Structures are given as structure tokens and as C-alpha cells.
Short mmCIF file of C-alpha atoms in Angstrom, two decimals:
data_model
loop_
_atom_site.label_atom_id
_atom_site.label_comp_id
_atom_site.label_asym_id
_atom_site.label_seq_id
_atom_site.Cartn_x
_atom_site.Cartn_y
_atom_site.Cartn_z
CA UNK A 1 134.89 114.35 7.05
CA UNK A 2 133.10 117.53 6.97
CA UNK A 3 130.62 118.35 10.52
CA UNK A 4 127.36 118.62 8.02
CA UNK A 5 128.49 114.58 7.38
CA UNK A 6 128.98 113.03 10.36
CA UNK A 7 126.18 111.71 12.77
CA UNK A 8 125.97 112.62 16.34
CA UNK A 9 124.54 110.89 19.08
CA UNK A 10 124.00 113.07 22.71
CA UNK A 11 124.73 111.36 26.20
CA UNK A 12 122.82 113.32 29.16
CA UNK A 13 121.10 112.03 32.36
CA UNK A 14 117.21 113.61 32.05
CA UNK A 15 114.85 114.23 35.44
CA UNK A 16 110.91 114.01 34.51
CA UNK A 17 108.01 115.36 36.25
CA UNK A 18 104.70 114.23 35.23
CA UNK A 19 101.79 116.50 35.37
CA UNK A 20 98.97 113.68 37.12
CA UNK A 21 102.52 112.93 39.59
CA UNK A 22 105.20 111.40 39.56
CA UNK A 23 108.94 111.51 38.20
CA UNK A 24 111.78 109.36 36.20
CA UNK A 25 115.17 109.51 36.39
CA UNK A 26 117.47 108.28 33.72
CA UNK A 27 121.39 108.60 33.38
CA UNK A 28 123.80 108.17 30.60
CA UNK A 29 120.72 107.73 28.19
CA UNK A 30 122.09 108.26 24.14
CA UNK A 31 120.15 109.46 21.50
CA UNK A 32 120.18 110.48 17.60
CA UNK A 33 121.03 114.10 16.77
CA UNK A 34 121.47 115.92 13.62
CA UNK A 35 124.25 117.86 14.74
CA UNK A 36 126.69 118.65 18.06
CA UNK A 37 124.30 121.79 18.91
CA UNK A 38 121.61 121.35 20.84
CA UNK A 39 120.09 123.17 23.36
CA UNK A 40 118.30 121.86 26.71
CA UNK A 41 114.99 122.18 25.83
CA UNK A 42 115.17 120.65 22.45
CA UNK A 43 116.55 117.68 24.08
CA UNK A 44 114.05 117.36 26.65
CA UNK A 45 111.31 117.37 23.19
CA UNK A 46 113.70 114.67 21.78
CA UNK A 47 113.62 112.87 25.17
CA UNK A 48 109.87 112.55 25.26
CA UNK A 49 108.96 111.86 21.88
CA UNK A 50 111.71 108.84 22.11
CA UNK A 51 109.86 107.15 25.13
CA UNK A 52 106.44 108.56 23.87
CA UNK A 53 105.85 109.88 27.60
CA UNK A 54 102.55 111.08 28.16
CA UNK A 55 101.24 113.82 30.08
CA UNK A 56 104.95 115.14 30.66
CA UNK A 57 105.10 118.62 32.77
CA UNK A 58 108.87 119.27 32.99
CA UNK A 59 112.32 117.88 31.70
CA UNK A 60 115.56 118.95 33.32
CA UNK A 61 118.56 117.89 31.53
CA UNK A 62 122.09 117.48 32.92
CA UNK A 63 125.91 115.95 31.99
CA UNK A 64 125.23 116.48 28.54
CA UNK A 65 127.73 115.23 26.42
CA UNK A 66 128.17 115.25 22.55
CA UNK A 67 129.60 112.04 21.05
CA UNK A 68 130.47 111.50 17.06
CA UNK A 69 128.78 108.01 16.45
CA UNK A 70 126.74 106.29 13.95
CA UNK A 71 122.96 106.69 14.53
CA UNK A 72 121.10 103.97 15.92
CA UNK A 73 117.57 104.72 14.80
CA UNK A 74 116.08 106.96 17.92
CA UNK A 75 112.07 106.77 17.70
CA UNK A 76 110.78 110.59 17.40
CA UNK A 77 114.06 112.27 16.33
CA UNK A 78 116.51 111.90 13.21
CA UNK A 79 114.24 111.33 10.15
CA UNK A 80 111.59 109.73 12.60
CA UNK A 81 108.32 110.32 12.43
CA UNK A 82 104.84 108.69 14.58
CA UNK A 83 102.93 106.48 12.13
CA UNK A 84 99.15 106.06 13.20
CA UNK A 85 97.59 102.83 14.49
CA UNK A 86 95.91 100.90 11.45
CA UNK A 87 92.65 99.23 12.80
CA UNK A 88 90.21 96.69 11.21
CA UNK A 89 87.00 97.65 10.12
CA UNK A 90 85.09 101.42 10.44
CA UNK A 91 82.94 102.16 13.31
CA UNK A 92 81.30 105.85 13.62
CA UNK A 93 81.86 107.54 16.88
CA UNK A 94 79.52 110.34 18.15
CA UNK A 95 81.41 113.60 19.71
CA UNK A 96 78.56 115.97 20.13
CA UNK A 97 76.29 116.79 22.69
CA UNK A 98 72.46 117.09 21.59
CA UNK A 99 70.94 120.55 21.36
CA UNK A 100 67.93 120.32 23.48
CA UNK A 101 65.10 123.07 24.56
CA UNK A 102 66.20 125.11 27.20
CA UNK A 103 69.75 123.45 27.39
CA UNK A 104 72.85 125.47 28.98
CA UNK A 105 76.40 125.20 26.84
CA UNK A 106 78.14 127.83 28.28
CA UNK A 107 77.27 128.96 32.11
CA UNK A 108 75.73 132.38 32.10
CA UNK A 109 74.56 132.46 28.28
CA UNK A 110 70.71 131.38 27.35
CA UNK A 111 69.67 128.79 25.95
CA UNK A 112 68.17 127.47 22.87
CA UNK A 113 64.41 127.77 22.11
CA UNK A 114 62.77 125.29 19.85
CA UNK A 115 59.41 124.59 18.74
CA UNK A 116 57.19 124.48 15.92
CA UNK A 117 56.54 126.86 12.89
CA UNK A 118 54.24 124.42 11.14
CA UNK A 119 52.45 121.30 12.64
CA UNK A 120 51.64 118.54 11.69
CA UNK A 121 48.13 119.22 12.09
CA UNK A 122 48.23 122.61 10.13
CA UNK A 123 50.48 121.26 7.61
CA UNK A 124 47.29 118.83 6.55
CA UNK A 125 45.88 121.44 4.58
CA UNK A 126 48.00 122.04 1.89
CA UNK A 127 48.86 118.07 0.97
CA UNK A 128 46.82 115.57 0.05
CA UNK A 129 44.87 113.40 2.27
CA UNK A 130 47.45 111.12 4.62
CA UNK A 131 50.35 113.58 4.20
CA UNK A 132 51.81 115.47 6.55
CA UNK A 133 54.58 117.61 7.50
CA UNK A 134 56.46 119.47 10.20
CA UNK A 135 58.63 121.94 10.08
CA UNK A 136 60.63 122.98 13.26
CA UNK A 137 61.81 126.53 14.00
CA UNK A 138 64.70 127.40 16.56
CA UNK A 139 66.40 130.53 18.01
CA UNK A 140 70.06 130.30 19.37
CA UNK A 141 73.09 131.26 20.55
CA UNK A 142 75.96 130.17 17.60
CA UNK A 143 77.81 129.00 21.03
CA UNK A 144 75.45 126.47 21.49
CA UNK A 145 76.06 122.73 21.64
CA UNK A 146 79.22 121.42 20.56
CA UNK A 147 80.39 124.49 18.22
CA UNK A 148 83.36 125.43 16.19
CA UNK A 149 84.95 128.88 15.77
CA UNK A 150 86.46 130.18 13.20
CA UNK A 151 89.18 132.89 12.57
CA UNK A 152 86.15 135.85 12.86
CA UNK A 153 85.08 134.80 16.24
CA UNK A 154 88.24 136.73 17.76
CA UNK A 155 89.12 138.78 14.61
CA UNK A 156 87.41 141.16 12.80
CA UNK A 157 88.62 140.78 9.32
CA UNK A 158 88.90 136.98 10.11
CA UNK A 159 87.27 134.18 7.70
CA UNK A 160 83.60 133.50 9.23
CA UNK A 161 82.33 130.02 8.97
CA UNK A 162 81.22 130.38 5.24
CA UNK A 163 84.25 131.84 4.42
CA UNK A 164 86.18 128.41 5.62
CA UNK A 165 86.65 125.73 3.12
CA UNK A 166 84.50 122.15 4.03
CA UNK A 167 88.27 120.87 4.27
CA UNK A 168 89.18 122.58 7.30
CA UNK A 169 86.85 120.38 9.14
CA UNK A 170 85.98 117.51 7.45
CA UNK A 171 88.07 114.34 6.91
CA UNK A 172 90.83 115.12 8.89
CA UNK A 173 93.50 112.61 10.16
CA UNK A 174 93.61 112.88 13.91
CA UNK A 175 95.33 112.79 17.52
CA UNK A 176 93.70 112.59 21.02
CA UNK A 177 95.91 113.70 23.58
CA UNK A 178 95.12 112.37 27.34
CA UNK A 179 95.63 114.94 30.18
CA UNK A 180 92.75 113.02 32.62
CA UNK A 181 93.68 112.98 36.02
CA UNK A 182 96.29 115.63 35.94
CA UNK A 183 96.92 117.79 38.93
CA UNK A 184 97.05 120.68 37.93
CA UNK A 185 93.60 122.78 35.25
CA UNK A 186 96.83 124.30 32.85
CA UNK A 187 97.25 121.56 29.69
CA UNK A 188 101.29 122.92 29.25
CA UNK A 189 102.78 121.85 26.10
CA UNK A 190 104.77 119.07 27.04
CA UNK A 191 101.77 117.10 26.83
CA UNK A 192 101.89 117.39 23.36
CA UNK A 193 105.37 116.49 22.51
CA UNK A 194 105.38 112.52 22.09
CA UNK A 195 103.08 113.14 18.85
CA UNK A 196 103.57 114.03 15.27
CA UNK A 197 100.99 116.91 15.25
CA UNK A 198 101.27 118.70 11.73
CA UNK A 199 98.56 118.67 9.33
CA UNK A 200 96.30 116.61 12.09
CA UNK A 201 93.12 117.59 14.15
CA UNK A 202 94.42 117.48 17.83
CA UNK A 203 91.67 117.10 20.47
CA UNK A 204 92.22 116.98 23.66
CA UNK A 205 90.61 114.66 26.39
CA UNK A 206 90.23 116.00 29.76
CA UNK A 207 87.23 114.03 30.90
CA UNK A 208 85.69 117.42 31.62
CA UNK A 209 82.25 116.79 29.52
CA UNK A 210 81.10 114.67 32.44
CA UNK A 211 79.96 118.08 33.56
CA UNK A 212 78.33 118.90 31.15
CA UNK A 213 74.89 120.49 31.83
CA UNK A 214 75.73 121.37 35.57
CA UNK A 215 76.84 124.54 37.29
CA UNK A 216 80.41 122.39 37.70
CA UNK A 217 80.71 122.31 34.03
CA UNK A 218 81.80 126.54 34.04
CA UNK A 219 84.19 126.21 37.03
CA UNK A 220 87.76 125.07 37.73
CA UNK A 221 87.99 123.71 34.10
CA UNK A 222 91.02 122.75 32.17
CA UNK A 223 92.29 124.77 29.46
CA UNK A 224 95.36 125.44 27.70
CA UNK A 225 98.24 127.72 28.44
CA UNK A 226 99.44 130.48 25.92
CA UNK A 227 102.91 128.27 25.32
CA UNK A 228 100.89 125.18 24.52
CA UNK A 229 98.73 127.01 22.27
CA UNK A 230 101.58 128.78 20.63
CA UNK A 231 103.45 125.12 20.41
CA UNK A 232 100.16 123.57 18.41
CA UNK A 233 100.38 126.95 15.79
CA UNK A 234 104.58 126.09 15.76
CA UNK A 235 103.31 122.28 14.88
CA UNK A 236 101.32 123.54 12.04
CA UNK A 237 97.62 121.65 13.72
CA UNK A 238 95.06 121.53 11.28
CA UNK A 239 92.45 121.99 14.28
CA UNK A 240 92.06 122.27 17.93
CA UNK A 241 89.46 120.04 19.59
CA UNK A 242 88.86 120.13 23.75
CA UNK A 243 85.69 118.59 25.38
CA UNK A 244 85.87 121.46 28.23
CA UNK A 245 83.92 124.54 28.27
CA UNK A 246 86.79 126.77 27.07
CA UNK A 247 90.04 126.27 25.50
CA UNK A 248 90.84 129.00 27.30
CA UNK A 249 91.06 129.61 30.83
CA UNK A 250 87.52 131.45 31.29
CA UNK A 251 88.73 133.50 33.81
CA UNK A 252 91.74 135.04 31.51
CA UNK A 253 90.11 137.64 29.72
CA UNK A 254 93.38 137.95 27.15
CA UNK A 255 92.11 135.18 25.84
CA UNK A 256 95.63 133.77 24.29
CA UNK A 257 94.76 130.15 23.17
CA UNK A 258 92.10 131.75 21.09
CA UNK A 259 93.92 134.39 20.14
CA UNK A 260 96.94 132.52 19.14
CA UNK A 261 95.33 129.49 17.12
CA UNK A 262 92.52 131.48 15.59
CA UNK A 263 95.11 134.19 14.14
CA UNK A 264 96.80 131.18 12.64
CA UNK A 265 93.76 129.89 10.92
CA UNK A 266 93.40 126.59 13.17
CA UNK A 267 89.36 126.44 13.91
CA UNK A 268 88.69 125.10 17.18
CA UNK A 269 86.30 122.71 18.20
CA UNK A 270 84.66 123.22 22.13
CA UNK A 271 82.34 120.90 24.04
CA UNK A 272 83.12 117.82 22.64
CA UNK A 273 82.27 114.68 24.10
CA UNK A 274 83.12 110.62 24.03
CA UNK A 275 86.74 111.20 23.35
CA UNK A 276 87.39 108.11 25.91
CA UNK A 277 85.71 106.07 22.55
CA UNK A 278 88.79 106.87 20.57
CA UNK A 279 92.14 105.38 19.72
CA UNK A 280 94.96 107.78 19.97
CA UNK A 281 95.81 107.63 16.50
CA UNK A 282 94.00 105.65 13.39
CA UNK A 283 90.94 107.70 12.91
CA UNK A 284 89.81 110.31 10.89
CA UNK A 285 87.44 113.59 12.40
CA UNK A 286 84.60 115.54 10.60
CA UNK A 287 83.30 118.92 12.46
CA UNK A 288 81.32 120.19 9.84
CA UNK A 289 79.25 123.54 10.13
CA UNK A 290 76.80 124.74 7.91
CA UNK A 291 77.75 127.74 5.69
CA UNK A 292 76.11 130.91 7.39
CA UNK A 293 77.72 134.28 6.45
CA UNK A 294 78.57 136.39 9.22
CA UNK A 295 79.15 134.09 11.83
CA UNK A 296 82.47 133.51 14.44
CA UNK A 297 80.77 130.34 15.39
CA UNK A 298 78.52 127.80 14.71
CA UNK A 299 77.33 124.10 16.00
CA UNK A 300 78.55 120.89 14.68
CA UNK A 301 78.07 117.56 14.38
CA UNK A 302 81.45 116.49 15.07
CA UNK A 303 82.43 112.65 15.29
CA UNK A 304 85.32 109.86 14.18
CA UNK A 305 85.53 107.88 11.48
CA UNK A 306 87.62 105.00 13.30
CA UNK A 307 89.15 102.26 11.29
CA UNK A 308 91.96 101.78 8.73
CA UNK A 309 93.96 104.12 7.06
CA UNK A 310 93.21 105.01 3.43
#
């Protein structure tokens, strides 16, 4: 029997941090593998997206040993793959903030001014008697609200937001990935590993938008690293969602989550809200920006389509 034929299984003992505390400790555990080499870290991703651990910050492997045995149907490795959660019915769930007069997004940057360009009152003029109109005029920052940016935002030959396609943002099967209560701001990308990420929206649910609106909202916020970033572009994401002020850490002027997902074409979605609302799978997102030439950014009216499959 040729090597490419056979099956292998992998015996190892694993040690797991987690990244709100706490550790496990397994030994002897067997899993699935496609073939006798395997390195550490793979392992460890195997690991994880077998027990579908959440919020995982390290995996140490030891006593690995390679045995030649028939598979026994590992979750998350050989031929596996995470199926989302059908659910009855459709509910709509809101994700954005409101854009109000005056309001602060980002800490530092103005805010939004909006008033009237016609009243009602002047608009009585020009219709007959009993109709009226109004029609609204405001001035703003594209960061403003809860915004998406596109590949021009960072790069200047980059698609702006008319240049995207309405199917970058709209209708897209989705992920929420819980990092609440973890110790430490960085979002590493072991958080990521229990899910089946490609082609999917990923947003990311810190809990941060319950700042939103005060001075805490721009400080100590969480934000992913340049590995995790660089693991979501490896995954193939469809988009990036966070309801924190910055995917990035705003104090890191490199900029590399940015940098690394918008040079791969994934828009990303800041300031969300509500993601507590969702399920983690079994839900489809819509982040859909109007199509202004010239722009990096632009707000949205993002929310979830929860219910079953099509």
C-alpha cells in the first residue's frame, strides 16, 4: 500500500491556554490526518477546530506520535467541514449605530452636521395646497457612523466604494466570533480557528460598542493583531466586521490589519453594534454603501438576516 493510500491518525498530549483564562490539558488524544507529516502548529489548528474551543490563545503540543489507522471521522479536519446552524423563521437584526447631529464616531474627528435645505414651510409654495415636503441636507465625515472601507481607503490605486460590486457586502453568509471578556485588547488568531471562515463575513464581538459615544469608546480598545489579520486573508474572508473603534490597534500607526485585509480586497466593516443578537452561524449580513466615486469609506446600514438557510 502506497503512503498517498493509507490513513493516518496522530497521538499527542496538547496544553491550552485560553485568552479570558484558563487552561486544558489532554494526553494521548488521536485524531484524523491526511498524512504522517505534520507540524506543531498545524496540529494545534486541528486540535481546536476538533473541540470547537473558543477564544483559544496558545496550543503547545507534545509526545507526538504518528500511527497508520483507519480514520474515525475527526470534526474540523479530514474532509470535515463546520455546517451553519439552520433556524426557524427570519427575524431582521439592526447592527448600526444612528447618525445623529453633532455625534462623535471616531474620538478626535468632527462630527456630522444636519439640518434643513428645504422646509416644510418653504416647500408649500411650489405644491399644491396640503402638500408638503422636506428635504434634509448633511455634511460629514465618510468615517461616520457605522462605515465600511474599501480597498482605496489604505491604497491609492485601490477600488473606492463605487468601484466595489453590491456583492461584496450584501447577502453574505456569516460568522460571529466571541472574544468578550478576554484578558488581554490583542484578538490573536487562534480565536478564529474552530470556524470554517472562507467565502463568509466574519465579525467580531468584543462588546466594545457599549462605549460607544464616550471618551472610553477611543481608549484601550480591542483590535486585531497583524497574524490574525493575515490568518482571515489565508482563510479567504469575504469581509471583516468588529464593533470597536478600530480594527486596528489605534495607537499602531503601521496600520497592518488594514493594510493586510484591504490589500486582499476584504472590505471591513467598523462600529458595529448588537452582535450579542446573533447566532454564531445561520444568518446572512448586508453592509451596503451607496455608490459615491472617490471615496475609501462610507456609512452603512449594516444588519442580519437571521433564519434558515436558503
Amino acid at each position: 500500500m502506497s503512503e498517498s493510500s493509507e490513513q493516518w491518525r496522530v497521538e499527542f498530549d496538547a496544553d491550552v491556554t485560553f485568552a479570558n483564562g484558563g487552561a486544558l490539558q489532554t494526553q494521548g488524544f488521536r485524531l484524523d490526518v491526511a498524512g504522517p507529516q505534520i507540524g506543531d502548529a498545524e496540529l494545534g489548528e486541528l486540535f481546536v477546530r476538533h473541540l470547537g474551543l473558543l477564544m483559544v490563545g496558545e496550543v503547545v503540543i507534545s509526545n507526538k506520535r504518528m500511527l497508520r489507522e483507519p480514520h474515525k471521522g475527526s470534526r474540523g479536519t479530514v474532509g470535515a467541514q463546520a455546517q451553519p446552524e439552520a433556524r426557524p423563521g427570519q427575524r431582521v437584526v439592526d447592527l448600526s449605530h444612528v447618525i445623529r447631529h453633532g455625534m462623535v464616531t471616531y474620538p478626535g474627528l468632527p462630527g456630522p452636521e444636519i439640518g434643513e435645505y428645504i422646509s416644510r414651510e418653504q416647500s408649500r409654495g411650489h405644491y399644491a395646497p396640503g402638500t408638503e415636503f422636506s428635504i434634509s441636507r448633511i455634511s460629514m465625515l465618510a468615517n461616520t457612523g457605522t462605515y465600511v472601507d474599501s480597498p482605496f481607503h489604505r491604497f491609492a490605486d485601490g477600488d473606492d466604494i463605487a468601484a466595489m460590486q453590491p456583492s461584496r457586502f450584501a447577502d453574505l453568509d456569516a460568522v460571529v466570533v466571541r472574544v468578550g471578556g478576554a484578558a488581554e485588547r490583542a484578538i490573536e488568531r487562534g480565536v478564529f480557528l474552530p470556524y470554517d471562515l472562507a467565502g463568509r463575513a466574519v465579525l467580531i464581538h468584543t462588546g466594545w460598542d457599549r462605549h460607544f459615544g464616550t471618551d472610553r469608546y477611543g481608549e484601550g480598545h480591542p483590535f486585531l493583531t497583524a497574524e490574525a489579520a493575515a490568518w482571515l486573508v489565508g482563510q479567504r474572508a469575504a469581509l471583516v466586521g468588529i464593533d470597536s473603534v478600530n480594527v486596528d490597534d489605534a495607537a499602531d500607526g503601521a496600520r497592518p490589519a488594514h493594510t493586510a485585509l484591504l490589500a486582499a480586497g476584504i472590505p471591513i466593516v467598523e462600529h458595529l453594534r448588537g452582535l450579542e443578537q446573533l447566532p454564531p452561524y445561520g444568518f446572512r449580513f448586508f453592509a451596503v454603501p451607496p455608490a459615491v466615486q472617490g471615496m475609501g469609506s462610507f456609512p452603512v446600514r449594516a444588519y442580519a438576516l437571521v433564519g434558515e438557510q436558503r
